[in-house]
Tab-separated table of C-alpha atoms and ligand atoms in Angstrom:
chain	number	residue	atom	x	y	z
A	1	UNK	CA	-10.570	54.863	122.958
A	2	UNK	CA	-12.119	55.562	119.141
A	3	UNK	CA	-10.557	51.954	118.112
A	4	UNK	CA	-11.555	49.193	115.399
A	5	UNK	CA	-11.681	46.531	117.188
A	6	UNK	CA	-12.638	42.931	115.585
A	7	UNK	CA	-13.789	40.181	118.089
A	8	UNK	CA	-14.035	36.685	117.525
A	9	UNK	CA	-16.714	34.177	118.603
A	10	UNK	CA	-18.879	37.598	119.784
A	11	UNK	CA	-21.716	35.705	119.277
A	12	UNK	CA	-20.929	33.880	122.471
A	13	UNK	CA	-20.727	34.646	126.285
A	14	UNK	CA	-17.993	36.115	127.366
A	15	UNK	CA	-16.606	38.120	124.167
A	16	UNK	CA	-20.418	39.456	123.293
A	17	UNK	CA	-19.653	41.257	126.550
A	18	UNK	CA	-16.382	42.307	125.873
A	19	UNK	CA	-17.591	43.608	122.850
A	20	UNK	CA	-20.180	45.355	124.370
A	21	UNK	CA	-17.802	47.002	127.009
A	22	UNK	CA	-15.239	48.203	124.197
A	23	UNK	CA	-18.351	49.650	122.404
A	24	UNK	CA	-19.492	51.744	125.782
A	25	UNK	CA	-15.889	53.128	125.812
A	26	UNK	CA	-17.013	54.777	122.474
A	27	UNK	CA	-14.592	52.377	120.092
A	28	UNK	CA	-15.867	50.706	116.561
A	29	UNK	CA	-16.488	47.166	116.919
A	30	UNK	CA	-17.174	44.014	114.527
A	31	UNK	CA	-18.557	41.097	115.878
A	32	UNK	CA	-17.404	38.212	114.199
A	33	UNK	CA	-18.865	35.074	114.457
A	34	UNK	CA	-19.203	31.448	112.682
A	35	UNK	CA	-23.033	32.098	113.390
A	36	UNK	CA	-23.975	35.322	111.423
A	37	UNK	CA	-27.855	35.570	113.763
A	38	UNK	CA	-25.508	35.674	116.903
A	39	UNK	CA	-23.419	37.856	115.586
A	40	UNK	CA	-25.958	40.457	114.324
A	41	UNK	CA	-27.882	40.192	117.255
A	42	UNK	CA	-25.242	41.294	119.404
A	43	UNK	CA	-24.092	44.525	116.720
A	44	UNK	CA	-27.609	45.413	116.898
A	45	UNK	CA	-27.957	45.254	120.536
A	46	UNK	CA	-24.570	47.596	120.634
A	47	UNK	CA	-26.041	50.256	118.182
A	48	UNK	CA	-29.604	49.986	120.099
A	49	UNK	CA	-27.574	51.592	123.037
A	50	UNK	CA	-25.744	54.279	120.875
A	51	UNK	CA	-22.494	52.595	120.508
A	52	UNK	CA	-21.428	51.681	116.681
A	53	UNK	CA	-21.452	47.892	115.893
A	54	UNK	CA	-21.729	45.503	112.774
A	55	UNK	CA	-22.282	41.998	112.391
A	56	UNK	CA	-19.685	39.995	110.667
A	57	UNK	CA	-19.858	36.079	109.670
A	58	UNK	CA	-16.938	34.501	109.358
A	59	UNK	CA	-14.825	31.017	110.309
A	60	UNK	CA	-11.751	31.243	112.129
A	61	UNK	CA	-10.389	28.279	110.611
A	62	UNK	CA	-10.838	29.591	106.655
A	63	UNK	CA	-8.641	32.336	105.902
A	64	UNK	CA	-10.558	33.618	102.478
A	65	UNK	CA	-13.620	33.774	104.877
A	66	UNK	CA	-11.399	35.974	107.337
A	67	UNK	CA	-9.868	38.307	104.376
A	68	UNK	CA	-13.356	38.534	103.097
A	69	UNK	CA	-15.240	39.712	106.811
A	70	UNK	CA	-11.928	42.333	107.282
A	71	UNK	CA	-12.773	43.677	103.886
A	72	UNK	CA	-16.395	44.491	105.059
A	73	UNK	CA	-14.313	46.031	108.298
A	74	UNK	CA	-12.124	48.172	106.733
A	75	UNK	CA	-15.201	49.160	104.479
A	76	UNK	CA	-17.136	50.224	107.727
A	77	UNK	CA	-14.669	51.414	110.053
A	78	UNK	CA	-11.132	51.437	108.604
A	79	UNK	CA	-8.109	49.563	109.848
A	80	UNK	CA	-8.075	47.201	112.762
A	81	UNK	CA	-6.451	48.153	115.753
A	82	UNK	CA	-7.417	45.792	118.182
A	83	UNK	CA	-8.209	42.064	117.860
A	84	UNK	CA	-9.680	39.702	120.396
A	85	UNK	CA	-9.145	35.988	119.386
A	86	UNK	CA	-12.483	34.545	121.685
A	87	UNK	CA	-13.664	31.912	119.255
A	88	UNK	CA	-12.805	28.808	120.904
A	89	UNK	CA	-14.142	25.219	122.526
A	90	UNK	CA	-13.665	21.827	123.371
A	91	UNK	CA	-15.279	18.665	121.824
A	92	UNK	CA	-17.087	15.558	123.720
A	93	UNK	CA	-15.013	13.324	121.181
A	94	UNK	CA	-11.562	14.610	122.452
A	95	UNK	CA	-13.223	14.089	126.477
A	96	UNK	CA	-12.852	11.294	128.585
A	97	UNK	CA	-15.801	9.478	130.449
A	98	UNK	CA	-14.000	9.565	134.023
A	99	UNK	CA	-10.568	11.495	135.208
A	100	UNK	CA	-9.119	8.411	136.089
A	101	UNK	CA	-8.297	5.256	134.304
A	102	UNK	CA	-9.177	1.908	136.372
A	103	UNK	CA	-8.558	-1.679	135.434
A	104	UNK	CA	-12.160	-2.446	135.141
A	105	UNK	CA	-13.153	0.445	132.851
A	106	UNK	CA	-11.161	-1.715	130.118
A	107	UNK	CA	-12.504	-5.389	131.035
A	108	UNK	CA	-16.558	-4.383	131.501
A	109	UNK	CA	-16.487	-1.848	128.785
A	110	UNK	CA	-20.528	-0.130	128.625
A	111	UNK	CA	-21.666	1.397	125.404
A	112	UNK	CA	-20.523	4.975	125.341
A	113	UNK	CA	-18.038	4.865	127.917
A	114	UNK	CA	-14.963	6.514	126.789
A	115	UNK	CA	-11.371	5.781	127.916
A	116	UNK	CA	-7.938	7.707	127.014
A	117	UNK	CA	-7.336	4.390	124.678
A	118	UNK	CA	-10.865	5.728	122.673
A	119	UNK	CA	-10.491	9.202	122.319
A	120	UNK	CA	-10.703	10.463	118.822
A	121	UNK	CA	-8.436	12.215	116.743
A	122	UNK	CA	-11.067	14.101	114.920
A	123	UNK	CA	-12.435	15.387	118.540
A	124	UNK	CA	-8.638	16.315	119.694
A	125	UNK	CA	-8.138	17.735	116.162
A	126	UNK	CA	-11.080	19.857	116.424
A	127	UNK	CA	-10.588	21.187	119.524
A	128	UNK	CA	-6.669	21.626	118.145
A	129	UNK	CA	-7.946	23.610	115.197
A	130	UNK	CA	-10.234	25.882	116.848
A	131	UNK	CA	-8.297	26.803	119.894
A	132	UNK	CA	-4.949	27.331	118.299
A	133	UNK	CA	-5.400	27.478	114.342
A	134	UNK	CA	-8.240	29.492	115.108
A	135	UNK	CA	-6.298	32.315	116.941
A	136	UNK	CA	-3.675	31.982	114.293
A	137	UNK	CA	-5.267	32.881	111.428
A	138	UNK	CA	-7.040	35.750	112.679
A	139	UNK	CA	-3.850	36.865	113.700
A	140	UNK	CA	-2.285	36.830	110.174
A	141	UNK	CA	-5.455	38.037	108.603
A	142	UNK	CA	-5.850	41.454	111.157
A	143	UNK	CA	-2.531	41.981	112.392
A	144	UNK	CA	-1.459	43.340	109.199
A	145	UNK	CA	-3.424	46.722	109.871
A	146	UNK	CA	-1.614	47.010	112.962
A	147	UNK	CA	1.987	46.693	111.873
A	148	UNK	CA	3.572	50.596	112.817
A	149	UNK	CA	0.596	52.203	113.823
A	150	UNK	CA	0.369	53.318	117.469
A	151	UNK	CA	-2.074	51.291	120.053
A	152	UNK	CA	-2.410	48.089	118.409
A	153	UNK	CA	-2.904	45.248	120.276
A	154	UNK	CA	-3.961	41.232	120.282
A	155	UNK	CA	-5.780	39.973	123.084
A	156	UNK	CA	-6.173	35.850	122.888
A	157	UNK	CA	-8.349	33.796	125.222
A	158	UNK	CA	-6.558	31.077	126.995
A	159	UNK	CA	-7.674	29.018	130.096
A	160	UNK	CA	-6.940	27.919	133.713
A	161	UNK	CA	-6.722	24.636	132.000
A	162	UNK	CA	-3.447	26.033	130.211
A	163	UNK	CA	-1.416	25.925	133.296
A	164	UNK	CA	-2.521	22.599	134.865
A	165	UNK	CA	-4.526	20.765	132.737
A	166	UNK	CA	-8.228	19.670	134.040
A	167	UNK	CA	-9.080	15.950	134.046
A	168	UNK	CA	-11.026	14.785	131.187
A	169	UNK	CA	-10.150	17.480	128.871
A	170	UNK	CA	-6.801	16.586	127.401
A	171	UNK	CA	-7.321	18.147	123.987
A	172	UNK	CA	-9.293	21.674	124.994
A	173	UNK	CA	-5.892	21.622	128.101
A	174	UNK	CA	-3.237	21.012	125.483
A	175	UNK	CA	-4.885	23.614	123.254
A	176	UNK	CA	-4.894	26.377	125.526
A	177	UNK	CA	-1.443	25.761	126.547
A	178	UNK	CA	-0.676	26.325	122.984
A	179	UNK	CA	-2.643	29.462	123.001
A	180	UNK	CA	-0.855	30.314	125.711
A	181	UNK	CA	2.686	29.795	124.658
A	182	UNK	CA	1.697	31.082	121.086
A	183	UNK	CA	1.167	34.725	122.955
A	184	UNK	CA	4.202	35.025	124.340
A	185	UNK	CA	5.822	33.880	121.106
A	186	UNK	CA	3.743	36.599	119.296
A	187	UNK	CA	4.517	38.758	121.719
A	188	UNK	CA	7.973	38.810	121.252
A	189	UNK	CA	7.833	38.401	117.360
A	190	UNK	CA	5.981	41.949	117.284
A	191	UNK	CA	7.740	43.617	119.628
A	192	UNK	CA	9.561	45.678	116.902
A	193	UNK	CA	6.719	46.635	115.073
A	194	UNK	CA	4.619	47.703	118.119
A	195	UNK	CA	1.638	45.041	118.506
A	196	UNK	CA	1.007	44.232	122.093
A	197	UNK	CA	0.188	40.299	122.162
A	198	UNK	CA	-1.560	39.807	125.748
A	199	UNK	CA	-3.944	36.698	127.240
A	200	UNK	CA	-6.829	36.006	129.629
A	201	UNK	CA	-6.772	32.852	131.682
A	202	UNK	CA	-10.207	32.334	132.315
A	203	UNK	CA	-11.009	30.582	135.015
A	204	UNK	CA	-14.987	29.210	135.232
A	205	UNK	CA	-17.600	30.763	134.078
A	206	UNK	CA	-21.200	28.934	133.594
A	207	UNK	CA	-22.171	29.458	130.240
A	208	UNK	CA	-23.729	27.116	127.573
A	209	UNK	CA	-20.822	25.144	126.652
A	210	UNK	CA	-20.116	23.766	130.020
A	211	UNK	CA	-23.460	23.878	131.704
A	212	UNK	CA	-24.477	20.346	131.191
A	213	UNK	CA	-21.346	19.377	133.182
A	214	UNK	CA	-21.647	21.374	136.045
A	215	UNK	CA	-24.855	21.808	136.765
A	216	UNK	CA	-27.621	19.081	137.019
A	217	UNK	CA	-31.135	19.576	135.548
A	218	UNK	CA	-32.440	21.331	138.965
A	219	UNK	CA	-29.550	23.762	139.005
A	220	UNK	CA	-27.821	22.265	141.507
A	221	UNK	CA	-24.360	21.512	141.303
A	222	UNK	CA	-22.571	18.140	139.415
A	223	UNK	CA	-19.768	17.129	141.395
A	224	UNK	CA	-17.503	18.575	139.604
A	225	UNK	CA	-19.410	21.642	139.632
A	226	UNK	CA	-18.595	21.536	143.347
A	227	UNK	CA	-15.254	20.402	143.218
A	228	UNK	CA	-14.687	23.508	141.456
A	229	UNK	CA	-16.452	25.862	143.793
A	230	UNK	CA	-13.883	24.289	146.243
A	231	UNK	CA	-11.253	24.628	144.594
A	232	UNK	CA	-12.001	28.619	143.930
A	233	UNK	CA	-10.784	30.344	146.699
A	234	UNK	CA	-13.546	33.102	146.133
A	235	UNK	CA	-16.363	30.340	146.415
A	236	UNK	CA	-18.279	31.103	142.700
A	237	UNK	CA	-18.374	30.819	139.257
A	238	UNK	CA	-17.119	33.969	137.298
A	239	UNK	CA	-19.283	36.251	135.474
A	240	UNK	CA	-18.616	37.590	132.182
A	241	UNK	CA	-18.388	41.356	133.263
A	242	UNK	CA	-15.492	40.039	135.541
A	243	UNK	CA	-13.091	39.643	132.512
A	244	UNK	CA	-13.948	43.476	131.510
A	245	UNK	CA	-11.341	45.572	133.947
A	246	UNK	CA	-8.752	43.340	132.977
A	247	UNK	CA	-9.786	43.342	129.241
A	248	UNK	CA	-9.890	47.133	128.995
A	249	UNK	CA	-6.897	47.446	131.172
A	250	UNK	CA	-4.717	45.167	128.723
A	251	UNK	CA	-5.883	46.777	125.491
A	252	UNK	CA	-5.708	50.312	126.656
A	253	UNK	CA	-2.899	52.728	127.077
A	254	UNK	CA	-2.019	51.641	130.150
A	255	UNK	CA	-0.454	48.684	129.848
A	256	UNK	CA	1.640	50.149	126.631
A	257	UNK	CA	4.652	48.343	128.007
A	258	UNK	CA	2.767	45.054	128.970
A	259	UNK	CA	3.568	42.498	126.514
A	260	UNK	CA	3.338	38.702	126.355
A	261	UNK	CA	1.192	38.111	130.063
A	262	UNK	CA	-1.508	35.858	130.233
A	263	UNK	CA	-3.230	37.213	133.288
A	264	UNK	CA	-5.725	34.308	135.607
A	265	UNK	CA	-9.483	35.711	135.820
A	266	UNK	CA	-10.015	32.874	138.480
A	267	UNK	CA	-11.039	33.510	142.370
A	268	UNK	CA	-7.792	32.553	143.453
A	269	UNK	CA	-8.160	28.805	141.636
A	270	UNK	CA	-4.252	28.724	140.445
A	271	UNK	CA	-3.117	29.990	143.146
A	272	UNK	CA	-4.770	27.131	145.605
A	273	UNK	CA	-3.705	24.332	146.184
A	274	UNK	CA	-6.499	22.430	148.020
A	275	UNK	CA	-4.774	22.695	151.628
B	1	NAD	P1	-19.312	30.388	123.539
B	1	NAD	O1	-19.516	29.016	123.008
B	1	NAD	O2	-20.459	31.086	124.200
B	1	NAD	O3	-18.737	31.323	122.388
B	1	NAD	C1	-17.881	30.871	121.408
B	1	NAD	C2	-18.332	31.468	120.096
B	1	NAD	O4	-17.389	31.081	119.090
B	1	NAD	C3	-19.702	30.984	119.639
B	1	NAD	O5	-20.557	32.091	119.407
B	1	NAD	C4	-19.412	30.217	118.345
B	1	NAD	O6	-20.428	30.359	117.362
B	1	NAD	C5	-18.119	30.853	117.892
B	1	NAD	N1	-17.351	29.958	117.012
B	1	NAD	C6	-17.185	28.618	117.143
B	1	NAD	N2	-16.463	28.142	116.113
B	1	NAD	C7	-16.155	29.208	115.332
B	1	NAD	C8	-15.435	29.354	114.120
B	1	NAD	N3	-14.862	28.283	113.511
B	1	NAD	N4	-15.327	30.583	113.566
B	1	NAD	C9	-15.907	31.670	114.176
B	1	NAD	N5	-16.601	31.584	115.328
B	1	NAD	C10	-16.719	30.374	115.899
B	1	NAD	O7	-18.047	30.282	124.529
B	1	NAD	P2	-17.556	31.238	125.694
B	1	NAD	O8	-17.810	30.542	126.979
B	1	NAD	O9	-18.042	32.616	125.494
B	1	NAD	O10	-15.987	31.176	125.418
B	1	NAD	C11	-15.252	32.201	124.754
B	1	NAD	C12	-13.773	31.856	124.862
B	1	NAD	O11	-13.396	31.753	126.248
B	1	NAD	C13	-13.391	30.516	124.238
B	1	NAD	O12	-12.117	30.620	123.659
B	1	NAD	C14	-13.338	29.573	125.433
B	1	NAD	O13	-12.519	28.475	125.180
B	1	NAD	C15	-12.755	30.507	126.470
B	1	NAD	N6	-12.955	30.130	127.870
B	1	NAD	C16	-14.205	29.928	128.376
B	1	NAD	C17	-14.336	29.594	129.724
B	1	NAD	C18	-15.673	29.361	130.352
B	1	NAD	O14	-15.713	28.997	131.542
B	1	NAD	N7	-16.771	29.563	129.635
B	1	NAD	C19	-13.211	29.465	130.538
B	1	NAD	C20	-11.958	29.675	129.979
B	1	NAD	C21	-11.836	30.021	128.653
């Protein structure tokens, strides 16, 4: 492709294999990351193999900390052509205890025990800010490389949880929906100026943010680790390379007259019922 292509959160899971998959298919790519080690491991791990990488810190949330990381891009590899919005999370303080409310959960209250009634609004405004403010501002920052020039494209990151939202997880669900919504918005707010605004939907992947929830200490499955499995038509978890096709497919020249999709990655979980 012989992009620039700025990823964030490519410190983590998923996108440091996205980025690594865009960098195989010979384009420039800055790893951006809140955690600078992350990030530079990954770049160097990229240039070890012969592709062309650097790592970039950077928070999603500040924009003088974005403008200053896309100077250091332009400086490397000229103008961004592609950018993948990955950073992203949820927060135990925005995260119920149980799925359901009962009676008794409010009359023999345990230490710790969290209800709808004591979620925090730091925890849902975290999660708020990261997921949605986070892809935002990224947006503004890179986007205005992209504005007339040929092949640019936005790829955001939003969730299974976006189209029916998971128990327990009200803030992370409500933010995705937002990311969701926000890239069809985009996409149509571009549309003159030719910037592709596209989505994953994710569906579940084990990686370290969610690990401690589905799997127990053995490696054996939580119940809701299982109750996922069942719910996944395809009967596992999905692993990073699985979001590459659909990745590659959305910012390549192939889909030049896909706009505004937010495609599932999931087994088959939206599309299941249960019955
Ligand atoms: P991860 O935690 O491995 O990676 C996220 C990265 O974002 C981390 O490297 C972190 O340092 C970075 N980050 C956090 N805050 C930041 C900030 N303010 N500025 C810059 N970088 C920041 O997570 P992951 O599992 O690779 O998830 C990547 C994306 O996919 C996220 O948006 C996540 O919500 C989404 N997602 C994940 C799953 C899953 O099952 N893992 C499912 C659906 C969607």
């Amino acid at each position: 492709m012989n992009k620039t292509i700025v990823l964030t959160g490519a410190g983590g899971v998923l996108c440091s294999t996205l980025a690594m998959a865009f960098a195989k298919q010979g384009n420039k790519v800055a790893v951006l990351d809140l955690r600078k080690d992350a990030a530079d491991k990954v770049a160097d791990e990229i240039n070890k193999a012969g592709g062309q990488a650097i790592g970039v810190a950077a928070n999603v949330l500040e924009k003088d900390s974005l403008l200053a990381a896309k100077k250091v891009i332009n400086d490397a590899f000229g103008k961004v052509d592609i950018l993948v919005n990955g950073a992203g999370g949820n927060h135990p303080l925005g995260t119920t205890s149980n799925p359901y409310l009962e009676a008794a959960d409010l009359a023999n209250k345990t230490e710790g025990f969290k209800t709808f009634f004591d979620l925090d609004v730091n925890g849902i405004q975290f999660t708020f800010n990261l997921n949605f403010i986070g892809t935002l501002l990224p947006t503004q920052v890179f986007a205005t490389d992209m504005v007339g020039r040929e092949g640019c494209n936005i790829l955001n990151i939003s969730s299974m949880n976006a189209f029916t939202p998971l128990t327990k997880i009200p803030a992370y669900s409500g933010a995705k929906a937002a990311v969701s919504n926000f890239t069809q918005w985009l996409a149509v707010h571009f549309s003159k100026v030719g910037i592709r605004v596209n989505a994953l939907a994710p569906g579940f992947f084990l990686t370290d943010q969610n690990r401690s929830l589905l799997t127990n200490a053995d490696g054996s499955l939580t119940q809701r680790g299982q109750q996922i499995i069942d719910q996944t038509p395809m009967g596992r978890y999905g692993k990073a390379e699985d979001l590459v096709g659909t990745t590659l497919f959305l910012c390549g020249d192939g889909a030049k007259f896909v706009t505004g999709v937010v495609i599932p990655i999931d087994g088959g979980f939206a599309a299941y019922s249960g019955v």
